[in-house]
Amino acid sequence: MFGKEYMLAALETICRDIIEHEEELNRLDNAIGDGDHGTNMARFSRIVLQELPKLAADNEQLGEIFHQVGMRCINEIGGSAGPLFGTFFLRAGMASMGKTVLTPADWTMAFDAGTMGVSLLGKSSEGDKTMLDAMFPAGRAMQKAVGKGGSLPEVLAAGAEAAENGVLYTKTIQANKGRASYLGSRSIGHQDPGATTIMLLLQSMHKVAVKMEVD
């Protein structure tokens, strides 16, 4: 179970890890997209880092924190990533609204709500070579871990591992959505940057959960 303290620490780590991987994300996106995914995500991350004190002061409900981060995604991230990542956080926020603490099951439900929002907005699903190729497997793995009574670190570890496998899977398939789809079979062999960002998000959350010894 976790509250605002963990979520804000996790957001800080997610943002710092994205900034650290900015060039890698750009390199991945350059192969199959516009080449600016890392730049856009890093700009958003720097804004969130600046606003963390305000988020901490103004909100007790985790759903509201997710909502504000989602709005920042939509307003600050360029290209398709803004609406997609924004929708993820907004839907996760709706699923968490009114709650000051989340259990691992609550988090998994929020993550799945965000995943479905992304799928509906992008009219895409698993196998299209998008961020969903990390999200859907991660959601299933976290549900399984919750079913076994896993702690938050255990649930996030399962999700991060599944997301990593999903990222590797994106290298083997052809893109069916977005700019990458214009490449046809030439998109095979390249890793999806959005899926990579989801992997980083879950890895960051796991790292903080272990450090803070969250149950």
mmCIF file of N, CA and C in Angstrom, residues 59-193:
data_model
loop_
_atom_site.group_PDB
_atom_site.id
_atom_site.type_symbol
_atom_site.label_atom_id
_atom_site.label_comp_id
_atom_site.label_asym_id
_atom_site.label_seq_id
_atom_site.Cartn_x
_atom_site.Cartn_y
_atom_site.Cartn_z
ATOM 1 N N ASN A 59 -2.148 18.504 -3.085
ATOM 2 C CA ASN A 59 -2.939 17.294 -3.287
ATOM 3 C C ASN A 59 -2.658 16.234 -2.237
ATOM 4 N N GLU A 60 -3.727 15.637 -1.748
ATOM 5 C CA GLU A 60 -3.617 14.445 -0.918
ATOM 6 C C GLU A 60 -4.102 13.217 -1.690
ATOM 7 N N GLN A 61 -5.030 13.439 -2.614
ATOM 8 C CA GLN A 61 -5.586 12.333 -3.374
ATOM 9 C C GLN A 61 -4.674 11.963 -4.535
ATOM 10 N N LEU A 62 -4.392 10.679 -4.654
ATOM 11 C CA LEU A 62 -3.492 10.214 -5.702
ATOM 12 C C LEU A 62 -4.106 10.389 -7.080
ATOM 13 N N GLY A 63 -5.427 10.246 -7.158
ATOM 14 C CA GLY A 63 -6.085 10.439 -8.441
ATOM 15 C C GLY A 63 -5.888 11.842 -8.983
ATOM 16 N N GLU A 64 -5.878 12.829 -8.108
ATOM 17 C CA GLU A 64 -5.672 14.212 -8.540
ATOM 18 C C GLU A 64 -4.240 14.441 -8.998
ATOM 19 N N ILE A 65 -3.290 13.788 -8.332
ATOM 20 C CA ILE A 65 -1.890 13.889 -8.770
ATOM 21 C C ILE A 65 -1.743 13.313 -10.173
ATOM 22 N N PHE A 66 -2.312 12.118 -10.404
ATOM 23 C CA PHE A 66 -2.275 11.520 -11.735
ATOM 24 C C PHE A 66 -2.929 12.446 -12.757
ATOM 25 N N HIS A 67 -4.053 13.047 -12.369
ATOM 26 C CA HIS A 67 -4.784 13.934 -13.283
ATOM 27 C C HIS A 67 -3.922 15.120 -13.693
ATOM 28 N N GLN A 68 -3.268 15.741 -12.735
ATOM 29 C CA GLN A 68 -2.455 16.916 -13.055
ATOM 30 C C GLN A 68 -1.255 16.543 -13.920
ATOM 31 N N VAL A 69 -0.653 15.386 -13.643
ATOM 32 C CA VAL A 69 0.450 14.937 -14.492
ATOM 33 C C VAL A 69 -0.051 14.656 -15.907
ATOM 34 N N GLY A 70 -1.234 14.055 -16.006
ATOM 35 C CA GLY A 70 -1.805 13.784 -17.318
ATOM 36 C C GLY A 70 -2.061 15.048 -18.116
ATOM 37 N N MET A 71 -2.564 16.082 -17.464
ATOM 38 C CA MET A 71 -2.797 17.345 -18.160
ATOM 39 C C MET A 71 -1.488 17.969 -18.618
ATOM 40 N N ARG A 72 -0.449 17.819 -17.801
ATOM 41 C CA ARG A 72 0.867 18.320 -18.204
ATOM 42 C C ARG A 72 1.378 17.574 -19.432
ATOM 43 N N CYS A 73 1.152 16.266 -19.477
ATOM 44 C CA CYS A 73 1.537 15.482 -20.649
ATOM 45 C C CYS A 73 0.892 16.055 -21.915
ATOM 46 N N ILE A 74 -0.405 16.260 -21.828
ATOM 47 C CA ILE A 74 -1.140 16.731 -23.008
ATOM 48 C C ILE A 74 -0.677 18.116 -23.426
ATOM 49 N N ASN A 75 -0.393 18.980 -22.458
ATOM 50 C CA ASN A 75 -0.036 20.366 -22.764
ATOM 51 C C ASN A 75 1.427 20.547 -23.160
ATOM 52 N N GLU A 76 2.310 19.655 -22.700
ATOM 53 C CA GLU A 76 3.743 19.906 -22.850
ATOM 54 C C GLU A 76 4.478 18.943 -23.779
ATOM 55 N N ILE A 77 3.955 17.726 -23.988
ATOM 56 C CA ILE A 77 4.654 16.756 -24.828
ATOM 57 C C ILE A 77 4.170 16.900 -26.260
ATOM 58 N N GLY A 78 5.109 17.023 -27.192
ATOM 59 C CA GLY A 78 4.756 17.169 -28.593
ATOM 60 C C GLY A 78 4.372 15.850 -29.243
ATOM 61 N N GLY A 79 3.812 15.951 -30.449
ATOM 62 C CA GLY A 79 3.475 14.770 -31.225
ATOM 63 C C GLY A 79 2.354 13.958 -30.606
ATOM 64 N N SER A 80 2.304 12.681 -30.993
ATOM 65 C CA SER A 80 1.251 11.807 -30.490
ATOM 66 C C SER A 80 1.487 11.384 -29.049
ATOM 67 N N ALA A 81 2.729 11.486 -28.575
ATOM 68 C CA ALA A 81 3.057 11.014 -27.227
ATOM 69 C C ALA A 81 2.293 11.790 -26.159
ATOM 70 N N GLY A 82 2.068 13.083 -26.367
ATOM 71 C CA GLY A 82 1.374 13.898 -25.374
ATOM 72 C C GLY A 82 -0.020 13.385 -25.065
ATOM 73 N N PRO A 83 -0.883 13.275 -26.083
ATOM 74 C CA PRO A 83 -2.226 12.748 -25.822
ATOM 75 C C PRO A 83 -2.221 11.317 -25.295
ATOM 76 N N LEU A 84 -1.301 10.486 -25.772
ATOM 77 C CA LEU A 84 -1.297 9.083 -25.356
ATOM 78 C C LEU A 84 -0.845 8.922 -23.907
ATOM 79 N N PHE A 85 0.298 9.508 -23.567
ATOM 80 C CA PHE A 85 0.758 9.422 -22.181
ATOM 81 C C PHE A 85 -0.175 10.204 -21.261
ATOM 82 N N GLY A 86 -0.701 11.317 -21.764
ATOM 83 C CA GLY A 86 -1.658 12.079 -20.968
ATOM 84 C C GLY A 86 -2.899 11.273 -20.656
ATOM 85 N N THR A 87 -3.409 10.570 -21.653
ATOM 86 C CA THR A 87 -4.583 9.735 -21.446
ATOM 87 C C THR A 87 -4.300 8.630 -20.436
ATOM 88 N N PHE A 88 -3.097 8.065 -20.502
ATOM 89 C CA PHE A 88 -2.737 7.034 -19.524
ATOM 90 C C PHE A 88 -2.873 7.566 -18.101
ATOM 91 N N PHE A 89 -2.275 8.718 -17.831
ATOM 92 C CA PHE A 89 -2.322 9.278 -16.476
ATOM 93 C C PHE A 89 -3.738 9.735 -16.104
ATOM 94 N N LEU A 90 -4.467 10.314 -17.053
ATOM 95 C CA LEU A 90 -5.830 10.772 -16.755
ATOM 96 C C LEU A 90 -6.739 9.601 -16.405
ATOM 97 N N ARG A 91 -6.658 8.529 -17.175
ATOM 98 C CA ARG A 91 -7.495 7.360 -16.897
ATOM 99 C C ARG A 91 -7.074 6.687 -15.590
ATOM 100 N N ALA A 92 -5.765 6.632 -15.347
ATOM 101 C CA ALA A 92 -5.291 6.086 -14.070
ATOM 102 C C ALA A 92 -5.800 6.950 -12.920
ATOM 103 N N GLY A 93 -5.844 8.257 -13.143
ATOM 104 C CA GLY A 93 -6.350 9.165 -12.127
ATOM 105 C C GLY A 93 -7.830 8.969 -11.858
ATOM 106 N N MET A 94 -8.600 8.759 -12.914
ATOM 107 C CA MET A 94 -10.026 8.518 -12.741
ATOM 108 C C MET A 94 -10.274 7.251 -11.927
ATOM 109 N N ALA A 95 -9.451 6.224 -12.182
ATOM 110 C CA ALA A 95 -9.604 4.959 -11.451
ATOM 111 C C ALA A 95 -9.176 5.088 -9.993
ATOM 112 N N SER A 96 -8.384 6.124 -9.694
ATOM 113 C CA SER A 96 -7.852 6.308 -8.332
ATOM 114 C C SER A 96 -8.514 7.466 -7.592
ATOM 115 N N MET A 97 -9.463 8.120 -8.217
ATOM 116 C CA MET A 97 -10.034 9.332 -7.649
ATOM 117 C C MET A 97 -10.637 9.078 -6.270
ATOM 118 N N GLY A 98 -10.344 10.008 -5.354
ATOM 119 C CA GLY A 98 -10.866 9.925 -4.002
ATOM 120 C C GLY A 98 -10.018 9.103 -3.062
ATOM 121 N N LYS A 99 -8.935 8.502 -3.565
ATOM 122 C CA LYS A 99 -8.108 7.625 -2.740
ATOM 123 C C LYS A 99 -6.811 8.328 -2.335
ATOM 124 N N THR A 100 -6.473 8.220 -1.071
ATOM 125 C CA THR A 100 -5.208 8.769 -0.580
ATOM 126 C C THR A 100 -4.139 7.688 -0.469
ATOM 127 N N VAL A 101 -4.538 6.439 -0.549
ATOM 128 C CA VAL A 101 -3.594 5.319 -0.591
ATOM 129 C C VAL A 101 -4.084 4.316 -1.631
ATOM 130 N N LEU A 102 -3.138 3.604 -2.236
ATOM 131 C CA LEU A 102 -3.462 2.563 -3.206
ATOM 132 C C LEU A 102 -2.806 1.261 -2.782
ATOM 133 N N THR A 103 -3.543 0.182 -2.882
ATOM 134 C CA THR A 103 -2.967 -1.139 -2.709
ATOM 135 C C THR A 103 -2.336 -1.572 -4.033
ATOM 136 N N PRO A 104 -1.537 -2.643 -4.042
ATOM 137 C CA PRO A 104 -1.033 -3.151 -5.322
ATOM 138 C C PRO A 104 -2.165 -3.467 -6.303
ATOM 139 N N ALA A 105 -3.283 -3.977 -5.794
ATOM 140 C CA ALA A 105 -4.433 -4.250 -6.672
ATOM 141 C C ALA A 105 -5.013 -2.956 -7.237
ATOM 142 N N ASP A 106 -5.096 -1.909 -6.406
ATOM 143 C CA ASP A 106 -5.584 -0.603 -6.874
ATOM 144 C C ASP A 106 -4.681 -0.056 -7.969
ATOM 145 N N TRP A 107 -3.360 -0.149 -7.750
ATOM 146 C CA TRP A 107 -2.406 0.356 -8.744
ATOM 147 C C TRP A 107 -2.571 -0.388 -10.057
ATOM 148 N N THR A 108 -2.695 -1.713 -9.986
ATOM 149 C CA THR A 108 -2.838 -2.512 -11.195
ATOM 150 C C THR A 108 -4.121 -2.144 -11.933
ATOM 151 N N MET A 109 -5.190 -1.907 -11.186
ATOM 152 C CA MET A 109 -6.452 -1.489 -11.801
ATOM 153 C C MET A 109 -6.289 -0.129 -12.485
ATOM 154 N N ALA A 110 -5.580 0.790 -11.830
ATOM 155 C CA ALA A 110 -5.343 2.110 -12.416
ATOM 156 C C ALA A 110 -4.488 1.996 -13.676
ATOM 157 N N PHE A 111 -3.457 1.158 -13.614
ATOM 158 C CA PHE A 111 -2.584 0.953 -14.775
ATOM 159 C C PHE A 111 -3.381 0.382 -15.943
ATOM 160 N N ASP A 112 -4.239 -0.588 -15.660
ATOM 161 C CA ASP A 112 -5.046 -1.188 -16.717
ATOM 162 C C ASP A 112 -6.033 -0.181 -17.309
ATOM 163 N N ALA A 113 -6.586 0.680 -16.457
ATOM 164 C CA ALA A 113 -7.489 1.716 -16.952
ATOM 165 C C ALA A 113 -6.746 2.659 -17.892
ATOM 166 N N GLY A 114 -5.525 3.019 -17.522
ATOM 167 C CA GLY A 114 -4.709 3.860 -18.381
ATOM 168 C C GLY A 114 -4.370 3.182 -19.692
ATOM 169 N N THR A 115 -4.069 1.897 -19.619
ATOM 170 C CA THR A 115 -3.743 1.134 -20.824
ATOM 171 C C THR A 115 -4.920 1.101 -21.787
ATOM 172 N N MET A 116 -6.109 0.853 -21.265
ATOM 173 C CA MET A 116 -7.285 0.809 -22.128
ATOM 174 C C MET A 116 -7.570 2.174 -22.738
ATOM 175 N N GLY A 117 -7.311 3.238 -21.985
ATOM 176 C CA GLY A 117 -7.482 4.574 -22.529
ATOM 177 C C GLY A 117 -6.559 4.834 -23.703
ATOM 178 N N VAL A 118 -5.317 4.401 -23.579
ATOM 179 C CA VAL A 118 -4.346 4.557 -24.667
ATOM 180 C C VAL A 118 -4.780 3.745 -25.886
ATOM 181 N N SER A 119 -5.247 2.528 -25.633
ATOM 182 C CA SER A 119 -5.683 1.656 -26.726
ATOM 183 C C SER A 119 -6.853 2.268 -27.487
ATOM 184 N N LEU A 120 -7.815 2.806 -26.758
ATOM 185 C CA LEU A 120 -8.981 3.405 -27.398
ATOM 186 C C LEU A 120 -8.611 4.671 -28.166
ATOM 187 N N LEU A 121 -7.787 5.513 -27.559
ATOM 188 C CA LEU A 121 -7.412 6.762 -28.220
ATOM 189 C C LEU A 121 -6.607 6.495 -29.490
ATOM 190 N N GLY A 122 -5.651 5.581 -29.392
ATOM 191 C CA GLY A 122 -4.797 5.297 -30.542
ATOM 192 C C GLY A 122 -5.376 4.297 -31.510
ATOM 193 N N LYS A 123 -6.546 3.733 -31.175
ATOM 194 C CA LYS A 123 -7.176 2.703 -32.001
ATOM 195 C C LYS A 123 -6.175 1.610 -32.352
ATOM 196 N N SER A 124 -5.459 1.173 -31.319
ATOM 197 C CA SER A 124 -4.415 0.175 -31.515
ATOM 198 C C SER A 124 -4.442 -0.827 -30.380
ATOM 199 N N SER A 125 -3.694 -1.896 -30.545
ATOM 200 C CA SER A 125 -3.649 -2.919 -29.527
ATOM 201 C C SER A 125 -2.278 -3.568 -29.536
ATOM 202 N N GLU A 126 -2.144 -4.612 -28.774
ATOM 203 C CA GLU A 126 -0.886 -5.351 -28.696
ATOM 204 C C GLU A 126 -0.563 -5.917 -30.078
ATOM 205 N N GLY A 127 0.700 -5.803 -30.462
ATOM 206 C CA GLY A 127 1.126 -6.312 -31.758
ATOM 207 C C GLY A 127 1.234 -5.262 -32.835
ATOM 208 N N ASP A 128 0.864 -4.008 -32.516
ATOM 209 C CA ASP A 128 0.959 -2.920 -33.492
ATOM 210 C C ASP A 128 2.290 -2.174 -33.434
ATOM 211 N N LYS A 129 3.176 -2.593 -32.545
ATOM 212 C CA LYS A 129 4.485 -1.963 -32.351
ATOM 213 C C LYS A 129 4.311 -0.548 -31.795
ATOM 214 N N THR A 130 3.687 -0.490 -30.615
ATOM 215 C CA THR A 130 3.495 0.776 -29.922
ATOM 216 C C THR A 130 3.798 0.571 -28.438
ATOM 217 N N MET A 131 3.559 1.591 -27.656
ATOM 218 C CA MET A 131 3.744 1.503 -26.214
ATOM 219 C C MET A 131 2.880 0.414 -25.588
ATOM 220 N N LEU A 132 1.798 0.051 -26.273
ATOM 221 C CA LEU A 132 0.905 -0.982 -25.750
ATOM 222 C C LEU A 132 1.564 -2.355 -25.703
ATOM 223 N N ASP A 133 2.601 -2.555 -26.496
ATOM 224 C CA ASP A 133 3.306 -3.840 -26.463
ATOM 225 C C ASP A 133 4.108 -4.011 -25.179
ATOM 226 N N ALA A 134 4.303 -2.937 -24.449
ATOM 227 C CA ALA A 134 4.861 -3.031 -23.096
ATOM 228 C C ALA A 134 3.747 -2.991 -22.053
ATOM 229 N N MET A 135 2.690 -2.238 -22.334
ATOM 230 C CA MET A 135 1.647 -1.995 -21.334
ATOM 231 C C MET A 135 0.763 -3.216 -21.088
ATOM 232 N N PHE A 136 0.292 -3.838 -22.151
ATOM 233 C CA PHE A 136 -0.600 -4.984 -21.962
ATOM 234 C C PHE A 136 0.096 -6.145 -21.248
ATOM 235 N N PRO A 137 1.311 -6.535 -21.665
ATOM 236 C CA PRO A 137 1.988 -7.601 -20.925
ATOM 237 C C PRO A 137 2.290 -7.225 -19.478
ATOM 238 N N ALA A 138 2.653 -5.968 -19.256
ATOM 239 C CA ALA A 138 2.938 -5.512 -17.885
ATOM 240 C C ALA A 138 1.685 -5.614 -17.028
ATOM 241 N N GLY A 139 0.550 -5.202 -17.575
ATOM 242 C CA GLY A 139 -0.696 -5.282 -16.831
ATOM 243 C C GLY A 139 -1.056 -6.714 -16.464
ATOM 244 N N ARG A 140 -0.890 -7.627 -17.420
ATOM 245 C CA ARG A 140 -1.194 -9.031 -17.134
ATOM 246 C C ARG A 140 -0.266 -9.590 -16.062
ATOM 247 N N ALA A 141 1.016 -9.248 -16.156
ATOM 248 C CA ALA A 141 1.985 -9.746 -15.178
ATOM 249 C C ALA A 141 1.697 -9.195 -13.794
ATOM 250 N N MET A 142 1.312 -7.928 -13.713
ATOM 251 C CA MET A 142 1.004 -7.343 -12.409
ATOM 252 C C MET A 142 -0.264 -7.944 -11.828
ATOM 253 N N GLN A 143 -1.267 -8.200 -12.672
ATOM 254 C CA GLN A 143 -2.485 -8.856 -12.195
ATOM 255 C C GLN A 143 -2.155 -10.226 -11.606
ATOM 256 N N LYS A 144 -1.299 -10.971 -12.291
ATOM 257 C CA LYS A 144 -0.902 -12.300 -11.818
ATOM 258 C C LYS A 144 -0.179 -12.201 -10.483
ATOM 259 N N ALA A 145 0.713 -11.221 -10.359
ATOM 260 C CA ALA A 145 1.450 -11.041 -9.103
ATOM 261 C C ALA A 145 0.515 -10.642 -7.967
ATOM 262 N N VAL A 146 -0.455 -9.794 -8.261
ATOM 263 C CA VAL A 146 -1.451 -9.413 -7.253
ATOM 264 C C VAL A 146 -2.238 -10.632 -6.809
ATOM 265 N N GLY A 147 -2.603 -11.479 -7.773
ATOM 266 C CA GLY A 147 -3.358 -12.681 -7.456
ATOM 267 C C GLY A 147 -2.612 -13.628 -6.532
ATOM 268 N N LYS A 148 -1.284 -13.552 -6.562
ATOM 269 C CA LYS A 148 -0.453 -14.378 -5.691
ATOM 270 C C LYS A 148 -0.165 -13.689 -4.358
ATOM 271 N N GLY A 149 -0.776 -12.523 -4.150
ATOM 272 C CA GLY A 149 -0.565 -11.787 -2.911
ATOM 273 C C GLY A 149 0.733 -11.013 -2.868
ATOM 274 N N GLY A 150 1.261 -10.636 -4.018
ATOM 275 C CA GLY A 150 2.544 -9.949 -4.088
ATOM 276 C C GLY A 150 2.515 -8.561 -3.471
ATOM 277 N N SER A 151 3.641 -8.165 -2.898
ATOM 278 C CA SER A 151 3.813 -6.803 -2.403
ATOM 279 C C SER A 151 3.972 -5.855 -3.580
ATOM 280 N N LEU A 152 3.952 -4.557 -3.317
ATOM 281 C CA LEU A 152 4.120 -3.590 -4.400
ATOM 282 C C LEU A 152 5.443 -3.795 -5.143
ATOM 283 N N PRO A 153 6.591 -3.969 -4.446
ATOM 284 C CA PRO A 153 7.832 -4.224 -5.192
ATOM 285 C C PRO A 153 7.744 -5.470 -6.062
ATOM 286 N N GLU A 154 7.103 -6.508 -5.572
ATOM 287 C CA GLU A 154 6.974 -7.737 -6.355
ATOM 288 C C GLU A 154 6.072 -7.534 -7.566
ATOM 289 N N VAL A 155 4.991 -6.806 -7.366
ATOM 290 C CA VAL A 155 4.069 -6.532 -8.470
ATOM 291 C C VAL A 155 4.751 -5.672 -9.533
ATOM 292 N N LEU A 156 5.470 -4.645 -9.096
ATOM 293 C CA LEU A 156 6.155 -3.768 -10.047
ATOM 294 C C LEU A 156 7.309 -4.483 -10.741
ATOM 295 N N ALA A 157 7.998 -5.376 -10.031
ATOM 296 C CA ALA A 157 9.078 -6.148 -10.650
ATOM 297 C C ALA A 157 8.529 -7.019 -11.772
ATOM 298 N N ALA A 158 7.374 -7.642 -11.517
ATOM 299 C CA ALA A 158 6.746 -8.468 -12.547
ATOM 300 C C ALA A 158 6.345 -7.621 -13.745
ATOM 301 N N GLY A 159 5.780 -6.439 -13.476
ATOM 302 C CA GLY A 159 5.379 -5.559 -14.556
ATOM 303 C C GLY A 159 6.559 -5.057 -15.360
ATOM 304 N N ALA A 160 7.635 -4.687 -14.687
ATOM 305 C CA ALA A 160 8.819 -4.168 -15.373
ATOM 306 C C ALA A 160 9.458 -5.239 -16.246
ATOM 307 N N GLU A 161 9.509 -6.475 -15.733
ATOM 308 C CA GLU A 161 10.088 -7.566 -16.524
ATOM 309 C C GLU A 161 9.253 -7.848 -17.769
ATOM 310 N N ALA A 162 7.930 -7.866 -17.592
ATOM 311 C CA ALA A 162 7.050 -8.099 -18.733
ATOM 312 C C ALA A 162 7.149 -6.962 -19.749
ATOM 313 N N ALA A 163 7.265 -5.730 -19.262
ATOM 314 C CA ALA A 163 7.412 -4.583 -20.160
ATOM 315 C C ALA A 163 8.715 -4.687 -20.946
ATOM 316 N N GLU A 164 9.781 -5.110 -20.283
ATOM 317 C CA GLU A 164 11.067 -5.273 -20.974
ATOM 318 C C GLU A 164 10.956 -6.325 -22.079
ATOM 319 N N ASN A 165 10.284 -7.428 -21.770
ATOM 320 C CA ASN A 165 10.075 -8.449 -22.801
ATOM 321 C C ASN A 165 9.222 -7.903 -23.938
ATOM 322 N N GLY A 166 8.263 -7.049 -23.599
ATOM 323 C CA GLY A 166 7.444 -6.422 -24.623
ATOM 324 C C GLY A 166 8.260 -5.495 -25.519
ATOM 325 N N VAL A 167 9.182 -4.772 -24.915
ATOM 326 C CA VAL A 167 10.072 -3.903 -25.694
ATOM 327 C C VAL A 167 10.890 -4.728 -26.680
ATOM 328 N N LEU A 168 11.438 -5.838 -26.211
ATOM 329 C CA LEU A 168 12.207 -6.720 -27.100
ATOM 330 C C LEU A 168 11.313 -7.259 -28.224
ATOM 331 N N TYR A 169 10.068 -7.545 -27.896
ATOM 332 C CA TYR A 169 9.124 -8.036 -28.904
ATOM 333 C C TYR A 169 8.906 -7.014 -30.011
ATOM 334 N N THR A 170 8.903 -5.720 -29.650
ATOM 335 C CA THR A 170 8.668 -4.700 -30.684
ATOM 336 C C THR A 170 9.742 -4.714 -31.767
ATOM 337 N N LYS A 171 10.907 -5.235 -31.444
ATOM 338 C CA LYS A 171 11.965 -5.315 -32.459
ATOM 339 C C LYS A 171 11.635 -6.324 -33.554
ATOM 340 N N THR A 172 10.779 -7.279 -33.222
ATOM 341 C CA THR A 172 10.531 -8.404 -34.134
ATOM 342 C C THR A 172 9.332 -8.205 -35.041
ATOM 343 N N ILE A 173 8.577 -7.125 -34.828
ATOM 344 C CA ILE A 173 7.319 -6.967 -35.562
ATOM 345 C C ILE A 173 7.314 -5.695 -36.399
ATOM 346 N N GLN A 174 6.400 -5.672 -37.345
ATOM 347 C CA GLN A 174 6.223 -4.514 -38.221
ATOM 348 C C GLN A 174 5.248 -3.534 -37.597
ATOM 349 N N ALA A 175 5.531 -2.263 -37.742
ATOM 350 C CA ALA A 175 4.656 -1.232 -37.191
ATOM 351 C C ALA A 175 3.376 -1.112 -38.012
ATOM 352 N N ASN A 176 2.250 -1.016 -37.306
ATOM 353 C CA ASN A 176 0.962 -0.842 -37.966
ATOM 354 C C ASN A 176 0.321 0.503 -37.661
ATOM 355 N N LYS A 177 0.948 1.274 -36.774
ATOM 356 C CA LYS A 177 0.374 2.557 -36.377
ATOM 357 C C LYS A 177 1.449 3.640 -36.399
ATOM 358 N N GLY A 178 0.994 4.886 -36.579
ATOM 359 C CA GLY A 178 1.892 6.030 -36.483
ATOM 360 C C GLY A 178 2.858 6.147 -37.652
ATOM 361 N N ARG A 179 3.801 7.060 -37.508
ATOM 362 C CA ARG A 179 4.767 7.317 -38.572
ATOM 363 C C ARG A 179 5.584 6.067 -38.907
ATOM 364 N N ALA A 180 5.835 5.251 -37.893
ATOM 365 C CA ALA A 180 6.629 4.040 -38.128
ATOM 366 C C ALA A 180 5.970 3.112 -39.136
ATOM 367 N N SER A 181 4.628 3.163 -39.224
ATOM 368 C CA SER A 181 3.925 2.273 -40.152
ATOM 369 C C SER A 181 4.256 2.582 -41.608
ATOM 370 N N TYR A 182 4.703 3.827 -41.882
ATOM 371 C CA TYR A 182 5.057 4.191 -43.253
ATOM 372 C C TYR A 182 6.267 3.406 -43.745
ATOM 373 N N LEU A 183 7.058 2.889 -42.817
ATOM 374 C CA LEU A 183 8.273 2.155 -43.195
ATOM 375 C C LEU A 183 7.973 0.721 -43.618
ATOM 376 N N GLY A 184 6.779 0.244 -43.303
ATOM 377 C CA GLY A 184 6.442 -1.130 -43.659
ATOM 378 C C GLY A 184 7.384 -2.118 -42.998
ATOM 379 N N SER A 185 7.887 -3.056 -43.777
ATOM 380 C CA SER A 185 8.758 -4.097 -43.229
ATOM 381 C C SER A 185 10.094 -3.551 -42.742
ATOM 382 N N ARG A 186 10.442 -2.343 -43.176
ATOM 383 C CA ARG A 186 11.715 -1.752 -42.720
ATOM 384 C C ARG A 186 11.675 -1.359 -41.250
ATOM 385 N N SER A 187 10.471 -1.344 -40.664
ATOM 386 C CA SER A 187 10.387 -1.036 -39.232
ATOM 387 C C SER A 187 10.791 -2.235 -38.371
ATOM 388 N N ILE A 188 10.826 -3.418 -38.959
ATOM 389 C CA ILE A 188 11.252 -4.609 -38.219
ATOM 390 C C ILE A 188 12.732 -4.470 -37.860
ATOM 391 N N GLY A 189 13.058 -4.848 -36.638
ATOM 392 C CA GLY A 189 14.439 -4.734 -36.164
ATOM 393 C C GLY A 189 14.679 -3.511 -35.303
ATOM 394 N N HIS A 190 13.686 -2.638 -35.243
ATOM 395 C CA HIS A 190 13.820 -1.414 -34.457
ATOM 396 C C HIS A 190 12.904 -1.468 -33.235
ATOM 397 N N GLN A 191 13.393 -0.943 -32.140
ATOM 398 C CA GLN A 191 12.703 -0.957 -30.841
ATOM 399 C C GLN A 191 11.787 0.248 -30.722
ATOM 400 N N ASP A 192 10.588 0.040 -30.227
ATOM 401 C CA ASP A 192 9.636 1.157 -30.106
ATOM 402 C C ASP A 192 9.997 2.062 -28.928
ATOM 403 N N PRO A 193 10.143 3.362 -29.151
ATOM 404 C CA PRO A 193 10.532 4.269 -28.063
ATOM 405 C C PRO A 193 9.455 4.450 -27.005
#
